[in-house]
Coordinates of C-alpha atoms and ligand atoms in Angstrom, one line a residue:
M180 CA 9.1 -12.6 -10.7
P181 CA 12.7 -13.2 -11.8
N182 CA 14.1 -10.6 -14.1
N183 CA 17.0 -11.2 -16.5
K184 CA 16.9 -8.0 -18.4
V185 CA 18.3 -5.6 -15.7
S186 CA 22.0 -5.9 -15.0
P187 CA 22.7 -6.1 -11.3
K188 CA 25.5 -3.6 -11.9
H189 CA 23.2 -0.9 -13.1
P190 CA 23.1 1.9 -10.5
R191 CA 19.4 2.0 -10.6
A192 CA 18.9 -1.8 -10.8
T193 CA 16.4 -2.1 -7.9
S194 CA 14.2 0.7 -9.3
L195 CA 14.4 -0.8 -12.8
R196 CA 13.4 -4.3 -11.6
I197 CA 10.4 -2.8 -9.9
R198 CA 9.5 -1.1 -13.1
E199 CA 9.9 -4.3 -15.1
K200 CA 7.5 -6.1 -12.8
L201 CA 4.9 -3.6 -13.5
V202 CA 5.5 -3.8 -17.2
Q203 CA 5.1 -7.6 -17.0
G204 CA 2.0 -7.0 -15.0
F205 CA 0.7 -4.7 -17.7
E206 CA 1.5 -7.3 -20.4
T207 CA -0.3 -10.1 -18.6
G208 CA -3.4 -8.0 -17.9
V209 CA -2.8 -7.6 -14.2
T210 CA -1.9 -3.9 -14.1
S211 CA -3.8 -1.2 -16.0
S212 CA -2.3 1.6 -18.0
F213 CA -3.4 4.0 -15.3
G214 CA -1.5 1.9 -12.8
L215 CA 1.7 2.6 -14.8
F216 CA 1.1 6.3 -14.4
A217 CA 0.5 5.8 -10.7
H218 CA 3.8 4.0 -10.4
G219 CA 5.5 7.0 -12.1
R220 CA 4.1 9.3 -9.4
G221 CA 5.3 6.9 -6.8
E222 CA 8.8 6.7 -8.3
A223 CA 9.1 10.5 -8.2
F224 CA 8.3 10.6 -4.5
D225 CA 10.6 7.7 -3.8
Y226 CA 13.4 9.8 -5.2
L227 CA 12.5 12.6 -2.8
I228 CA 12.5 10.4 0.3
G229 CA 15.9 8.8 -0.8
E230 CA 14.5 5.4 -1.9
R231 CA 14.8 4.0 1.6
T232 CA 12.5 3.2 4.5
T233 CA 12.6 6.1 6.9
N234 CA 12.1 5.9 10.7
N235 CA 8.9 7.8 10.1
A236 CA 7.7 5.0 7.9
K237 CA 8.8 2.3 10.4
H238 CA 6.8 4.1 13.1
A239 CA 3.7 3.9 10.9
I240 CA 4.4 0.3 10.0
N241 CA 4.5 -0.6 13.8
A242 CA 1.1 1.1 14.3
A243 CA -0.3 -0.6 11.2
A244 CA 0.8 -4.0 12.5
A245 CA -0.9 -3.3 15.9
C246 CA -4.0 -2.1 14.1
L247 CA -4.3 -5.2 11.9
L248 CA -3.9 -7.5 14.9
L249 CA -6.5 -5.6 16.8
G250 CA -9.0 -5.9 13.9
Q251 CA -11.9 -8.3 14.2
N252 CA -12.3 -8.4 10.5
P253 CA -9.2 -7.0 8.7
V254 CA -9.2 -7.0 4.9
L255 CA -6.3 -6.4 2.5
S256 CA -7.4 -4.7 -0.7
V257 CA -5.5 -5.8 -3.8
N258 CA -5.2 -3.8 -7.0
G259 CA -3.2 -4.4 -10.1
N260 CA -0.1 -2.6 -9.0
V261 CA 0.3 -4.4 -5.7
A262 CA -0.6 -7.8 -7.3
A263 CA 2.2 -7.2 -9.8
L264 CA 4.7 -6.0 -7.2
V265 CA 4.2 -8.0 -4.0
P266 CA 1.9 -11.0 -4.5
D267 CA 3.8 -13.3 -2.1
D268 CA 3.9 -10.7 0.6
L269 CA 0.2 -10.1 0.4
I270 CA -0.4 -13.8 1.2
K271 CA 2.1 -13.7 4.0
L272 CA 0.5 -10.6 5.5
A273 CA -3.0 -12.1 5.1
N274 CA -1.9 -15.3 7.0
A275 CA 0.0 -13.4 9.7
S276 CA -2.8 -11.0 10.4
R277 CA -5.8 -13.4 9.8
A278 CA -6.9 -11.0 7.1
K279 CA -9.1 -11.6 4.0
L280 CA -7.9 -10.7 0.6
E281 CA -10.2 -8.6 -1.7
I282 CA -9.6 -7.7 -5.3
N283 CA -10.6 -4.1 -5.5
L284 CA -10.0 -2.2 -8.7
Y285 CA -10.0 1.4 -9.7
H286 CA -10.4 0.5 -13.4
R287 CA -12.6 -2.6 -13.0
S288 CA -12.7 -5.3 -15.7
K289 CA -13.6 -9.0 -15.5
D290 CA -10.4 -10.0 -17.3
R291 CA -8.2 -8.0 -14.9
E292 CA -10.0 -9.4 -11.9
E293 CA -9.3 -12.9 -13.2
A294 CA -5.7 -12.1 -14.0
I295 CA -5.1 -10.8 -10.5
A296 CA -6.9 -13.8 -9.0
R297 CA -4.6 -16.1 -10.9
V298 CA -1.5 -14.3 -9.6
L299 CA -2.8 -14.4 -6.0
K300 CA -3.7 -18.1 -6.3
E301 CA -0.3 -18.9 -7.7
A302 CA 1.2 -17.1 -4.6
G303 CA -1.0 -19.4 -2.4
A304 CA -4.3 -17.5 -1.8
E305 CA -7.2 -19.8 -1.0
E306 CA -10.1 -17.5 -0.7
I307 CA -10.4 -14.3 -2.6
Y308 CA -13.2 -11.8 -2.1
G309 CA -14.5 -9.1 -4.5
L310 CA -15.1 -11.3 -7.5
D311 CA -18.7 -12.5 -7.0
S312 CA -21.2 -9.9 -8.0
D313 CA -23.9 -11.5 -5.8
Y314 CA -21.9 -10.0 -2.9
H315 CA -21.3 -6.5 -4.4
E316 CA -22.1 -3.7 -2.1
T317 CA -21.6 0.0 -2.7
I318 CA -19.7 2.7 -0.7
P319 CA -22.2 5.6 -0.5
E320 CA -21.4 8.9 -2.2
I321 CA -19.1 7.5 -4.8
H322 CA -20.5 7.7 -8.3
S323 CA -18.3 5.3 -10.2
E324 CA -17.3 1.7 -10.4
R325 CA -14.9 2.5 -7.6
R326 CA -17.8 2.3 -5.1
I327 CA -18.1 -1.5 -5.4
V328 CA -16.8 -3.6 -2.5
D329 CA -17.6 -7.1 -1.2
S330 CA -20.3 -7.3 1.5
R331 CA -18.3 -10.0 3.2
G332 CA -14.9 -8.2 2.7
L333 CA -14.2 -4.5 2.7
F334 CA -17.9 -3.6 3.4
A335 CA -17.9 -5.6 6.6
A336 CA -14.2 -4.9 7.6
D337 CA -13.3 -2.9 10.7
V338 CA -9.7 -2.5 9.4
A339 CA -9.0 -1.9 5.7
F340 CA -5.5 -2.1 4.4
V341 CA -5.6 -0.3 1.1
P342 CA -2.1 0.2 -0.4
L343 CA -1.8 2.6 -3.4
E344 CA -5.4 3.5 -3.1
D345 CA -7.5 6.2 -4.8
G346 CA -8.6 9.2 -2.7
D347 CA -12.3 8.8 -3.3
R348 CA -12.4 5.3 -2.0
T349 CA -10.2 6.0 0.9
E350 CA -12.5 8.8 2.0
G351 CA -15.5 6.5 1.4
L352 CA -14.1 3.8 3.6
V353 CA -13.2 6.3 6.4
R354 CA -16.8 7.6 6.2
L355 CA -18.0 4.1 6.7
G356 CA -16.1 4.0 10.0
K357 CA -13.3 1.7 8.9
R358 CA -9.8 2.1 10.3
V359 CA -7.9 2.7 7.1
I360 CA -4.2 1.8 6.6
T361 CA -2.4 2.8 3.4
V362 CA 1.0 2.6 1.9
D363 CA 1.6 5.7 -0.3
L364 CA 4.8 7.3 -1.4
N365 CA 3.1 10.6 -1.8
P366 CA 2.4 12.1 1.6
L367 CA 0.3 14.8 -0.2
S368 CA -2.2 12.4 -1.9
R369 CA -5.8 12.5 -0.6
T370 CA -5.4 8.9 0.4
A371 CA -2.3 9.6 2.4
Q372 CA -4.0 12.6 4.0
K373 CA -7.4 10.9 4.8
A374 CA -6.2 7.4 6.0
N375 CA -5.9 6.7 9.7
I376 CA -2.4 5.2 9.2
T377 CA -0.2 6.3 6.3
I378 CA 3.0 4.4 5.6
V379 CA 5.1 6.7 3.4
D380 CA 7.2 4.2 1.7
N381 CA 7.5 2.0 -1.4
V382 CA 5.1 -0.9 -1.0
V383 CA 8.0 -3.2 -2.1
R384 CA 10.1 -2.2 1.0
A385 CA 7.2 -1.7 3.4
M386 CA 5.5 -5.1 3.0
P387 CA 8.3 -7.3 4.3
L388 CA 8.7 -4.9 7.3
L389 CA 5.0 -5.0 8.0
I390 CA 4.9 -8.8 7.9
K391 CA 7.8 -8.8 10.4
A392 CA 6.1 -6.3 12.6
V393 CA 2.9 -8.3 12.7
E394 CA 4.8 -11.5 13.5
K395 CA 6.7 -9.7 16.3
L396 CA 3.6 -8.3 17.8
Q397 CA 1.2 -11.2 17.3
D398 CA 1.5 -12.7 20.8
E399 CA 1.4 -9.3 22.6
P400 CA -1.7 -8.6 24.8
Y401 CA -4.5 -6.4 23.6
E402 CA -3.5 -3.6 26.0
K403 CA 0.0 -3.3 24.5
L404 CA -1.3 -3.2 20.9
K405 CA -3.9 -0.6 21.9
I406 CA -1.2 1.6 23.4
I407 CA 0.8 1.4 20.2
L408 CA -2.2 2.3 18.2
D409 CA -3.4 5.1 20.5
N410 CA 0.1 6.6 20.6
F411 CA 0.2 7.0 16.8
D412 CA -0.8 10.3 15.4
N413 CA -1.2 10.2 11.6
Q414 CA -1.3 14.0 11.1
Y415 CA 1.9 14.4 13.1
N416 CA 3.6 11.5 11.3
L417 CA 2.6 12.9 7.9
A418 CA 3.9 16.3 8.8
E419 CA 7.2 14.7 9.8
A420 CA 7.3 12.8 6.5
I421 CA 6.9 16.1 4.6
S422 CA 9.5 17.7 6.8
L423 CA 11.9 14.9 6.0
I424 CA 11.6 15.5 2.3
N425 CA 12.0 19.3 2.9
D426 CA 15.1 18.8 5.1
R427 CA 16.6 16.3 2.7
L428 CA 16.2 18.6 -0.3
S429 CA 17.6 21.5 1.7
A430 CA 20.7 19.4 2.6
L431 CA 21.1 18.4 -1.0
A432 CA 20.8 22.0 -2.2
K433 CA 23.5 23.0 0.3
N434 CA 25.6 20.2 -1.0
H435 CA 25.3 21.7 -4.5
G436 CA 22.8 19.0 -5.5
V437 CA 25.2 16.2 -5.0
L438 CA 23.9 13.0 -3.4
D439 CA 26.3 11.8 -0.7
S440 CA 26.2 10.4 2.8
G441 CA 26.3 13.9 4.3
A442 CA 23.0 14.7 2.7
E443 CA 21.5 11.3 3.5
K444 CA 21.6 11.3 7.3
K445 CA 17.9 11.6 8.2
Ligands
LIG696 P1 -5.3 10.5 -4.6 O1 -6.5 10.1 -5.3 O2 -5.1 9.7 -3.3 O3 -5.1 12.0 -4.3 P2 -3.8 9.7 -6.9 O4 -4.7 10.4 -7.8 O5 -2.3 9.8 -7.2 O6 -4.0 10.2 -5.4 P3 -3.9 6.9 -7.3 O7 -3.2 7.0 -8.6 O8 -5.1 6.0 -7.2 O9 -4.3 8.3 -6.7 O10 -2.9 6.5 -6.1 C1 -1.7 5.8 -6.3 C2 -0.8 6.3 -5.2 O11 0.1 5.3 -5.0 C3 -0.1 7.6 -5.6 O12 -0.1 8.5 -4.5 C4 1.4 7.1 -5.8 O13 2.3 8.1 -5.4 C5 1.4 5.9 -4.9 N1 2.4 4.9 -5.4 C6 2.6 4.4 -6.6 N2 3.5 3.4 -6.7 C7 3.8 3.2 -5.4 C8 4.6 2.2 -4.7 N3 5.4 1.3 -5.4 N4 4.7 2.2 -3.4 C9 4.0 3.1 -2.6 N5 3.2 4.1 -3.2 C10 3.1 4.1 -4.5

């Protein structure tokens, strides 16, 4: 979505543009008010990682690409925040990885589902799952609207890509035996901790890199993809993501709190 309000000269122009997209998403009924709070949590962690894609995130992105390509029935879950932020990238990723798109909301409402479906269709989506109540299935042990998934989509998926997801649903999907990939700036969230592959990065930066990684790996043999996936250890990667924040803050503190290239090496 073009944005004319943020001056390109503003030192925080990128961050402000992202925020504007969410506000527009809120005004058009795509994003919920709770989604705005979630974005605030994400922004705080983005500050801590230095608002750039770390090598740690790139490693997880590569594993996620291999995992999507190995999937027999990969499904991308779309909520109001990702629909507002990266609609075109969702379609590109679905095409590159032969994945289905499913609207899956934390705060479910018919109006919001329709608003998100409109955004996805405008971006080029042909088939969208999650909307037809005839196909609603439930994730066991979740006692709210969050348990609903599409029997042809997330319920049947072997690989579930759930960016900016809520912890209960992530745990539920893992319990159902799915391989769960998430993008979450907060390495301490339950989703980040419970997923099989956690990309600790802003979804706005991670999505184009994930599409590129899928395109790069898509002709590779099964064995090579399997090795990439088997060599990825999410607990190790998450611990490293937390260490990177720790090291960066220590370097900044030593630098009297001043952001400069010396404190930005990692
Ligand atoms: P959990 O239930 O997993 O413990 P939570 O209560 O914060 O965490 P949600 O609000 O459903 O759950 O999750 C949203 C997550 O998405 C948060 O961890 C937030 O940091 C993260 N997030 C928000 N905006 C972005 C973004 N643009 N890119 C990546 N992650 C983001």
